[in-house]
mmCIF file of C-alpha atoms in Angstrom:
data_model
loop_
_atom_site.group_PDB
_atom_site.id
_atom_site.type_symbol
_atom_site.label_atom_id
_atom_site.label_comp_id
_atom_site.label_asym_id
_atom_site.label_seq_id
_atom_site.Cartn_x
_atom_site.Cartn_y
_atom_site.Cartn_z
ATOM 1 C CA MET M 14 0.780 -6.559 21.894
ATOM 2 C CA SER M 15 -2.982 -7.563 22.429
ATOM 3 C CA HIS M 16 -2.566 -6.431 26.013
ATOM 4 C CA SER M 17 -5.656 -2.835 26.074
ATOM 5 C CA ILE M 18 -5.645 0.314 28.204
ATOM 6 C CA SER M 19 -8.584 2.092 30.008
ATOM 7 C CA ARG M 20 -10.097 4.468 27.605
ATOM 8 C CA ARG M 21 -9.213 6.987 31.152
ATOM 9 C CA ALA M 22 -6.130 6.011 30.684
ATOM 10 C CA ALA M 23 -5.731 7.044 26.709
ATOM 11 C CA LEU M 24 -3.763 10.548 26.407
ATOM 12 C CA VAL M 25 -5.155 14.041 26.449
ATOM 13 C CA ALA M 26 -3.780 15.961 24.440
ATOM 14 C CA GLY M 27 -2.340 19.441 25.689
ATOM 15 C CA ALA M 28 -1.289 23.205 23.659
ATOM 16 C CA ALA M 29 -0.156 23.401 20.551
ATOM 17 C CA LEU M 30 4.291 24.370 20.450
ATOM 18 C CA PRO M 31 5.563 24.965 17.236
ATOM 19 C CA MET M 32 6.987 23.845 14.666
ATOM 20 C CA ALA M 33 11.128 24.355 13.449
ATOM 21 C CA ALA M 34 13.732 22.412 10.874
ATOM 22 C CA GLY M 35 11.173 20.495 9.531
ATOM 23 C CA LEU M 36 10.498 18.919 13.240
ATOM 24 C CA GLY M 37 6.975 18.968 15.100
ATOM 25 C CA LEU M 38 7.837 19.162 18.081
ATOM 26 C CA PRO M 39 5.405 17.302 20.547
ATOM 27 C CA ARG M 40 2.819 18.876 22.268
ATOM 28 C CA ILE M 41 2.384 17.286 26.053
ATOM 29 C CA ALA M 42 -0.588 14.800 27.085
ATOM 30 C CA ARG M 43 -1.066 12.457 30.653
ATOM 31 C CA ALA M 44 -0.950 8.699 30.521
ATOM 32 C CA GLN M 45 -1.709 7.831 34.073
ATOM 33 C CA GLN M 46 1.119 5.189 35.956
ATOM 34 C CA ALA M 47 0.637 1.798 38.316
ATOM 35 C CA GLU M 48 0.126 3.806 40.900
ATOM 36 C CA GLY M 49 -2.770 5.844 39.514
ATOM 37 C CA MET M 50 -0.298 9.058 39.001
ATOM 38 C CA GLU M 51 0.072 11.325 36.216
ATOM 39 C CA MET M 52 3.073 11.959 33.953
ATOM 40 C CA GLU M 53 3.158 13.457 31.089
ATOM 41 C CA LEU M 54 4.017 12.059 27.662
ATOM 42 C CA PRO M 55 4.669 13.696 23.791
ATOM 43 C CA THR M 56 1.495 13.340 21.382
ATOM 44 C CA HIS M 57 3.040 12.959 18.751
ATOM 45 C CA ARG M 58 6.601 13.337 16.865
ATOM 46 C CA VAL M 59 7.661 14.572 12.642
ATOM 47 C CA PHE M 60 9.742 13.150 10.685
ATOM 48 C CA MET M 61 11.191 13.606 7.328
ATOM 49 C CA LEU M 62 11.862 10.666 4.898
ATOM 50 C CA GLY M 63 12.798 12.791 1.929
ATOM 51 C CA ASP M 64 9.300 14.280 1.036
ATOM 52 C CA VAL M 65 7.136 11.653 2.795
ATOM 53 C CA LYS M 66 5.770 13.827 5.965
ATOM 54 C CA VAL M 67 5.733 10.545 8.899
ATOM 55 C CA THR M 68 4.784 11.186 11.785
ATOM 56 C CA ASP M 69 4.049 9.131 15.227
ATOM 57 C CA LEU M 70 1.972 9.186 17.040
ATOM 58 C CA LEU M 71 1.339 8.309 21.019
ATOM 59 C CA ALA M 72 -2.329 6.528 21.559
ATOM 60 C CA GLY M 73 -1.317 5.563 24.849
ATOM 61 C CA SER M 74 1.219 3.958 27.779
ATOM 62 C CA ARG M 75 1.210 2.006 30.180
ATOM 63 C CA VAL M 76 3.393 1.062 32.856
ATOM 64 C CA VAL M 77 3.128 -3.480 33.525
ATOM 65 C CA PRO M 78 3.814 -5.649 36.130
ATOM 66 C CA ASP M 79 5.848 -8.959 35.647
ATOM 67 C CA PRO M 80 8.025 -8.039 31.679
ATOM 68 C CA HIS M 81 9.571 -11.726 32.596
ATOM 69 C CA SER M 82 5.710 -13.147 32.193
ATOM 70 C CA ILE M 83 5.594 -12.020 28.644
ATOM 71 C CA PHE M 84 8.696 -11.686 27.320
ATOM 72 C CA GLY M 85 11.705 -14.438 27.846
ATOM 73 C CA LEU M 86 9.664 -17.533 28.396
ATOM 74 C CA ASN M 87 12.198 -19.456 27.657
ATOM 75 C CA VAL M 88 15.154 -17.812 29.310
ATOM 76 C CA ASP M 89 14.988 -18.284 33.717
ATOM 77 C CA ASP M 90 15.143 -15.532 35.908
ATOM 78 C CA GLU M 91 18.464 -15.033 36.721
ATOM 79 C CA ILE M 92 19.516 -14.565 32.902
ATOM 80 C CA PHE M 93 16.162 -12.097 32.447
ATOM 81 C CA ALA M 94 17.207 -10.254 34.728
ATOM 82 C CA GLN M 95 20.755 -10.211 34.198
ATOM 83 C CA VAL M 96 20.101 -8.878 30.744
ATOM 84 C CA SER M 97 18.400 -6.280 32.272
ATOM 85 C CA ASP M 98 19.979 -4.808 34.807
ATOM 86 C CA GLU M 99 22.740 -4.949 31.540
ATOM 87 C CA HIS M 100 20.301 -2.232 29.773
ATOM 88 C CA PHE M 101 20.117 -0.642 33.581
ATOM 89 C CA ILE M 102 16.275 -1.570 32.478
ATOM 90 C CA PRO M 103 14.006 -3.331 35.413
ATOM 91 C CA SER M 104 12.988 -6.526 35.724
ATOM 92 C CA ASP M 105 10.131 -6.795 37.815
ATOM 93 C CA LYS M 106 8.070 -3.796 35.631
ATOM 94 C CA ALA M 107 8.499 -1.922 32.407
ATOM 95 C CA ARG M 108 6.818 0.659 30.519
ATOM 96 C CA PHE M 109 4.434 -0.399 27.279
ATOM 97 C CA PHE M 110 3.224 2.413 24.341
ATOM 98 C CA PHE M 111 1.211 2.252 21.564
ATOM 99 C CA ASN M 112 2.533 4.392 18.460
ATOM 100 C CA PRO M 113 0.407 3.992 15.225
ATOM 101 C CA VAL M 114 1.887 5.891 12.534
ATOM 102 C CA LEU M 115 1.388 8.751 9.287
ATOM 103 C CA ILE M 116 2.519 8.424 6.382
ATOM 104 C CA GLU M 117 1.862 12.190 4.205
ATOM 105 C CA ALA M 118 2.403 11.389 0.535
ATOM 106 C CA GLY M 119 1.596 13.338 -2.609
ATOM 107 C CA GLY M 120 -1.423 14.242 -1.178
ATOM 108 C CA GLU M 121 -2.426 10.462 1.331
ATOM 109 C CA VAL M 122 -2.891 10.142 4.218
ATOM 110 C CA ILE M 123 -2.461 6.487 5.238
ATOM 111 C CA LEU M 124 -2.579 5.603 8.951
ATOM 112 C CA VAL M 125 -1.104 2.300 10.455
ATOM 113 C CA ASP M 126 -2.296 1.069 12.820
ATOM 114 C CA THR M 127 -5.291 2.637 15.403
ATOM 115 C CA GLY M 128 -4.239 2.657 19.099
ATOM 116 C CA THR M 129 -6.182 0.844 21.245
ATOM 117 C CA ASP M 130 -9.401 2.971 21.325
ATOM 118 C CA PRO M 131 -10.957 5.783 19.420
ATOM 119 C CA ALA M 132 -10.600 7.879 21.998
ATOM 120 C CA GLY M 133 -6.725 7.525 22.512
ATOM 121 C CA ILE M 134 -5.702 8.141 18.371
ATOM 122 C CA THR M 135 -7.710 10.650 18.602
ATOM 123 C CA ALA M 136 -6.696 12.238 21.047
ATOM 124 C CA ALA M 137 -2.943 11.870 19.052
ATOM 125 C CA LEU M 138 -4.338 12.639 15.407
ATOM 126 C CA GLU M 139 -5.459 16.061 17.222
ATOM 127 C CA ALA M 140 -2.144 16.953 19.067
ATOM 128 C CA ALA M 141 -0.920 16.021 15.220
ATOM 129 C CA GLY M 142 -3.459 18.872 13.535
ATOM 130 C CA LYS M 143 -4.974 16.248 11.857
ATOM 131 C CA GLN M 144 -9.034 15.255 12.881
ATOM 132 C CA PRO M 145 -10.459 11.388 11.792
ATOM 133 C CA SER M 146 -11.903 12.932 8.855
ATOM 134 C CA ASP M 147 -8.119 13.485 7.307
ATOM 135 C CA VAL M 148 -7.011 9.525 6.886
ATOM 136 C CA THR M 149 -7.929 8.585 3.434
ATOM 137 C CA HIS M 150 -6.907 5.021 4.016
ATOM 138 C CA VAL M 151 -6.005 2.953 6.936
ATOM 139 C CA VAL M 152 -3.592 0.659 6.703
ATOM 140 C CA LEU M 153 -3.498 -2.823 9.708
ATOM 141 C CA THR M 154 -0.112 -4.241 9.886
ATOM 142 C CA HIS M 155 -2.235 -7.868 12.239
ATOM 143 C CA MET M 156 -5.615 -7.405 13.925
ATOM 144 C CA HIS M 157 -4.601 -7.771 18.006
ATOM 145 C CA GLY M 158 -6.275 -5.513 19.923
ATOM 146 C CA ASP M 159 -4.040 -2.634 20.442
ATOM 147 C CA HIS M 160 -4.229 -1.882 16.830
ATOM 148 C CA ILE M 161 -6.920 -2.273 16.033
ATOM 149 C CA GLY M 162 -8.975 -0.392 19.205
ATOM 150 C CA GLY M 163 -9.428 2.609 17.099
ATOM 151 C CA LEU M 164 -11.273 1.355 13.743
ATOM 152 C CA MET M 165 -14.491 1.138 15.236
ATOM 153 C CA THR M 166 -16.978 4.341 17.716
ATOM 154 C CA GLU M 167 -18.881 2.665 21.014
ATOM 155 C CA ALA M 168 -21.560 3.116 18.842
ATOM 156 C CA GLY M 169 -20.686 0.439 16.367
ATOM 157 C CA GLU M 170 -19.622 3.692 13.543
ATOM 158 C CA LYS M 171 -16.475 3.929 11.487
ATOM 159 C CA THR M 172 -13.208 6.083 13.516
ATOM 160 C CA PHE M 173 -11.996 7.768 9.780
ATOM 161 C CA ALA M 174 -15.361 7.464 7.609
ATOM 162 C CA ASN M 175 -12.866 8.676 5.118
ATOM 163 C CA ALA M 176 -10.417 6.093 4.817
ATOM 164 C CA ALA M 177 -10.271 2.820 2.547
ATOM 165 C CA HIS M 178 -9.503 0.098 4.979
ATOM 166 C CA HIS M 179 -6.032 -2.418 4.021
ATOM 167 C CA ALA M 180 -5.330 -5.626 5.839
ATOM 168 C CA GLY M 181 -4.029 -8.560 5.034
ATOM 169 C CA ARG M 182 -5.759 -11.617 3.429
ATOM 170 C CA VAL M 183 -4.242 -14.226 5.978
ATOM 171 C CA GLU M 184 -5.025 -12.096 8.835
ATOM 172 C CA PHE M 185 -8.626 -11.541 8.317
ATOM 173 C CA ASP M 186 -9.093 -15.678 7.856
ATOM 174 C CA TYR M 187 -7.150 -16.702 10.590
ATOM 175 C CA TRP M 188 -9.032 -14.137 13.061
ATOM 176 C CA ALA M 189 -12.263 -14.995 11.218
ATOM 177 C CA GLY M 190 -12.341 -17.864 12.464
ATOM 178 C CA GLN M 191 -11.773 -17.916 16.104
ATOM 179 C CA GLU M 192 -14.513 -15.899 18.438
ATOM 180 C CA ASN M 193 -13.113 -13.063 19.070
ATOM 181 C CA GLU M 194 -14.609 -10.031 20.366
ATOM 182 C CA GLY M 195 -12.025 -7.577 19.085
ATOM 183 C CA PHE M 196 -12.326 -8.613 15.645
ATOM 184 C CA GLU M 197 -15.745 -9.069 16.003
ATOM 185 C CA SER M 198 -16.696 -5.624 16.650
ATOM 186 C CA LYS M 199 -14.288 -3.666 15.628
ATOM 187 C CA VAL M 200 -12.518 -5.473 12.543
ATOM 188 C CA ARG M 201 -15.698 -7.362 11.436
ATOM 189 C CA PRO M 202 -18.278 -5.133 10.118
ATOM 190 C CA LEU M 203 -15.397 -3.339 7.592
ATOM 191 C CA GLU M 204 -15.175 -6.868 5.782
ATOM 192 C CA GLY M 205 -17.376 -5.920 2.115
ATOM 193 C CA GLU M 206 -14.826 -2.224 2.423
ATOM 194 C CA LEU M 207 -11.326 -4.335 2.933
ATOM 195 C CA ASN M 208 -9.473 -3.842 0.605
ATOM 196 C CA PHE M 209 -6.146 -7.250 1.067
ATOM 197 C CA LEU M 210 -3.157 -7.244 1.078
ATOM 198 C CA ALA M 211 -0.296 -10.340 0.299
ATOM 199 C CA GLU M 212 3.472 -9.674 -0.271
ATOM 200 C CA GLY M 213 4.301 -7.221 -2.383
ATOM 201 C CA ASP M 214 1.350 -4.566 -3.060
ATOM 202 C CA GLN M 215 1.882 -1.402 -2.275
ATOM 203 C CA VAL M 216 -0.448 1.864 -0.770
ATOM 204 C CA GLY M 217 0.687 4.660 -1.397
ATOM 205 C CA PRO M 218 4.344 4.598 -0.598
ATOM 206 C CA LEU M 219 4.190 1.375 1.483
ATOM 207 C CA THR M 220 4.810 -2.145 -0.202
ATOM 208 C CA THR M 221 4.054 -5.288 1.809
ATOM 209 C CA MET M 222 6.141 -7.223 3.142
ATOM 210 C CA GLU M 223 4.761 -10.544 4.978
ATOM 211 C CA ALA M 224 6.302 -10.720 8.757
ATOM 212 C CA PHE M 225 4.295 -14.126 10.194
ATOM 213 C CA GLY M 226 4.812 -15.559 12.912
ATOM 214 C CA HIS M 227 3.711 -12.796 15.906
ATOM 215 C CA THR M 228 -0.483 -13.788 14.390
ATOM 216 C CA PRO M 229 -0.776 -15.820 11.345
ATOM 217 C CA GLY M 230 -0.984 -12.681 8.287
ATOM 218 C CA HIS M 231 1.297 -9.694 10.695
ATOM 219 C CA LEU M 232 2.534 -7.844 8.566
ATOM 220 C CA VAL M 233 5.305 -4.934 8.294
ATOM 221 C CA PHE M 234 5.590 -2.592 5.546
ATOM 222 C CA THR M 235 8.813 -0.231 3.704
ATOM 223 C CA VAL M 236 8.391 2.955 3.502
ATOM 224 C CA ALA M 237 10.278 5.241 0.112
ATOM 225 C CA GLY M 238 10.699 8.268 0.347
ATOM 226 C CA GLY M 239 14.440 8.972 0.997
ATOM 227 C CA GLU M 240 17.865 7.491 0.645
ATOM 228 C CA SER M 241 17.268 4.236 2.242
ATOM 229 C CA ASP M 242 13.554 3.334 3.082
ATOM 230 C CA LEU M 243 12.599 3.419 6.751
ATOM 231 C CA LEU M 244 10.585 -0.188 7.860
ATOM 232 C CA LEU M 245 7.458 0.655 9.739
ATOM 233 C CA MET M 246 7.449 -3.586 11.868
ATOM 234 C CA GLY M 247 4.758 -3.480 13.672
ATOM 235 C CA ASP M 248 5.072 -6.273 15.718
ATOM 236 C CA LEU M 249 7.441 -8.187 14.600
ATOM 237 C CA ALA M 250 10.226 -7.237 17.889
ATOM 238 C CA ASN M 251 7.703 -5.924 20.874
ATOM 239 C CA HIS M 252 10.396 -4.664 23.225
ATOM 240 C CA TYR M 253 14.321 -3.022 22.390
ATOM 241 C CA VAL M 254 16.027 -5.533 24.431
ATOM 242 C CA TRP M 255 14.230 -7.883 25.785
ATOM 243 C CA SER M 256 12.957 -8.586 21.743
ATOM 244 C CA VAL M 257 15.572 -6.831 19.765
ATOM 245 C CA GLY M 258 18.773 -7.868 21.325
ATOM 246 C CA GLN M 259 17.232 -11.013 22.135
ATOM 247 C CA PRO M 260 15.078 -12.285 19.089
ATOM 248 C CA ASP M 261 14.998 -15.933 20.347
ATOM 249 C CA TRP M 262 13.501 -14.930 23.065
ATOM 250 C CA HIS M 263 9.707 -15.726 23.191
ATOM 251 C CA VAL M 264 6.902 -14.176 23.700
ATOM 252 C CA SER M 265 3.682 -14.889 24.700
ATOM 253 C CA PHE M 266 1.801 -13.073 22.071
ATOM 254 C CA ASP M 267 3.628 -14.421 19.787
ATOM 255 C CA VAL M 268 1.029 -17.006 18.056
ATOM 256 C CA ASP M 269 3.899 -19.456 16.324
ATOM 257 C CA LYS M 270 6.824 -18.854 18.345
ATOM 258 C CA GLU M 271 9.586 -20.541 16.605
ATOM 259 C CA MET M 272 8.312 -18.643 13.465
ATOM 260 C CA ALA M 273 7.783 -15.433 14.945
ATOM 261 C CA VAL M 274 11.520 -15.968 15.744
ATOM 262 C CA GLU M 275 12.770 -17.258 12.559
ATOM 263 C CA THR M 276 10.642 -14.533 10.802
ATOM 264 C CA ARG M 277 12.617 -11.746 13.861
ATOM 265 C CA ARG M 278 15.794 -13.012 12.316
ATOM 266 C CA ARG M 279 14.983 -12.414 9.317
ATOM 267 C CA VAL M 280 13.285 -9.133 8.969
ATOM 268 C CA LEU M 281 15.821 -7.528 11.858
ATOM 269 C CA SER M 282 18.658 -8.645 9.541
ATOM 270 C CA MET M 283 17.736 -7.108 6.540
ATOM 271 C CA ALA M 284 17.326 -4.328 7.947
ATOM 272 C CA ALA M 285 20.500 -4.407 9.480
ATOM 273 C CA GLU M 286 22.271 -5.320 6.953
ATOM 274 C CA ASN M 287 20.561 -2.096 4.304
ATOM 275 C CA ARG M 288 21.325 0.497 7.501
ATOM 276 C CA MET M 289 17.212 1.419 7.322
ATOM 277 C CA PRO M 290 15.754 3.362 9.490
ATOM 278 C CA VAL M 291 13.305 1.397 11.515
ATOM 279 C CA MET M 292 10.014 2.597 13.273
ATOM 280 C CA GLY M 293 8.599 -0.213 15.973
ATOM 281 C CA TYR M 294 4.596 0.189 17.210
ATOM 282 C CA HIS M 295 6.506 -1.144 20.576
ATOM 283 C CA MET M 296 9.561 1.058 20.800
ATOM 284 C CA PRO M 297 9.946 3.683 23.217
ATOM 285 C CA PHE M 298 8.547 6.997 22.084
ATOM 286 C CA PRO M 299 9.117 8.138 19.606
ATOM 287 C CA GLY M 300 9.652 4.934 18.567
ATOM 288 C CA LEU M 301 12.521 5.493 15.837
ATOM 289 C CA GLY M 302 15.818 3.402 15.385
ATOM 290 C CA TYR M 303 18.272 1.800 13.898
ATOM 291 C CA VAL M 304 19.110 -1.818 13.774
ATOM 292 C CA SER M 305 22.567 -3.862 14.318
ATOM 293 C CA ALA M 306 23.781 -7.072 14.252
ATOM 294 C CA GLU M 307 25.836 -7.490 17.894
ATOM 295 C CA GLY M 308 27.363 -10.540 18.829
ATOM 296 C CA GLU M 309 23.999 -13.534 18.887
ATOM 297 C CA GLY M 310 21.311 -10.912 18.350
ATOM 298 C CA PHE M 311 21.043 -7.002 16.879
ATOM 299 C CA ARG M 312 21.226 -3.669 19.047
ATOM 300 C CA TRP M 313 18.605 -1.097 18.973
ATOM 301 C CA MET M 314 19.776 2.085 18.617
ATOM 302 C CA PRO M 315 17.392 5.334 18.771
ATOM 303 C CA HIS M 316 17.111 7.669 15.882
ATOM 304 C CA THR M 317 18.794 11.295 17.367
ATOM 305 C CA TYR M 318 18.978 13.412 14.549
ATOM 306 C CA GLN M 319 19.753 11.286 11.504
ATOM 307 C CA LEU M 320 16.550 12.122 9.564
ATOM 308 C CA MET M 321 16.886 15.701 11.056
ATOM 309 C CA LEU M 322 19.409 16.641 8.336
#
């Protein structure tokens, strides 16, 4: 998604809670509601995928109005309202989540996507016991502002000074020709050091899959480490009802909407057939769940304790 949040709305870390049963119990952060009120939200959640430690980071969250102007552009208001009501969610507002993922394996600390700004991702990392300097690799699914926003500070310095940076070549080339302010300030300064990724390339336990459509070079990643690979689906599907449940619905942020539909169906079918755990950048935090085929679409099933056994 290309929406951004203000620095003031970035998460602020709270007091640490203990570790238990291999699960990092989350610290509490505060996020602004649309009306200006604050509510408490967790900042991180730890899962184990075999020997691989997976930490989902909540780098930001906010309420947005009129989600039908974003999702389901090819269906009418009545259908959108009906589907929303059937899933016990309102059709006039939604909560967005921004969930970068930290993968730790073999001494490598790999951050996948960076949130909307340095403050949000730094706060979430610190709540999880990490500093930006601990990150050894930064990997981008794509270059919308809410994924690249944490790359560079306002002073133009790298947030992750010790990290190798990885991104898709197709994605970079597209944005390099768009005169996009976010790309020019956050990604262009890294051009000389970017490691470009394509189908099948690996970064630690991550393997690259091309999943074009949301953006021309959008990537997803599988993470090997347990009985089943974990799928990091980025923005392949941006909502558990209006995208996973309705894969044919057009999304305003998808650059090529028909290609996005085709890719969404292909990758979600793979996840369902292989019963893979799936991490979604915009799924309700902590963003981890499973996908099953249901009717003409799919069903999102949030993780409960499957990776805690």
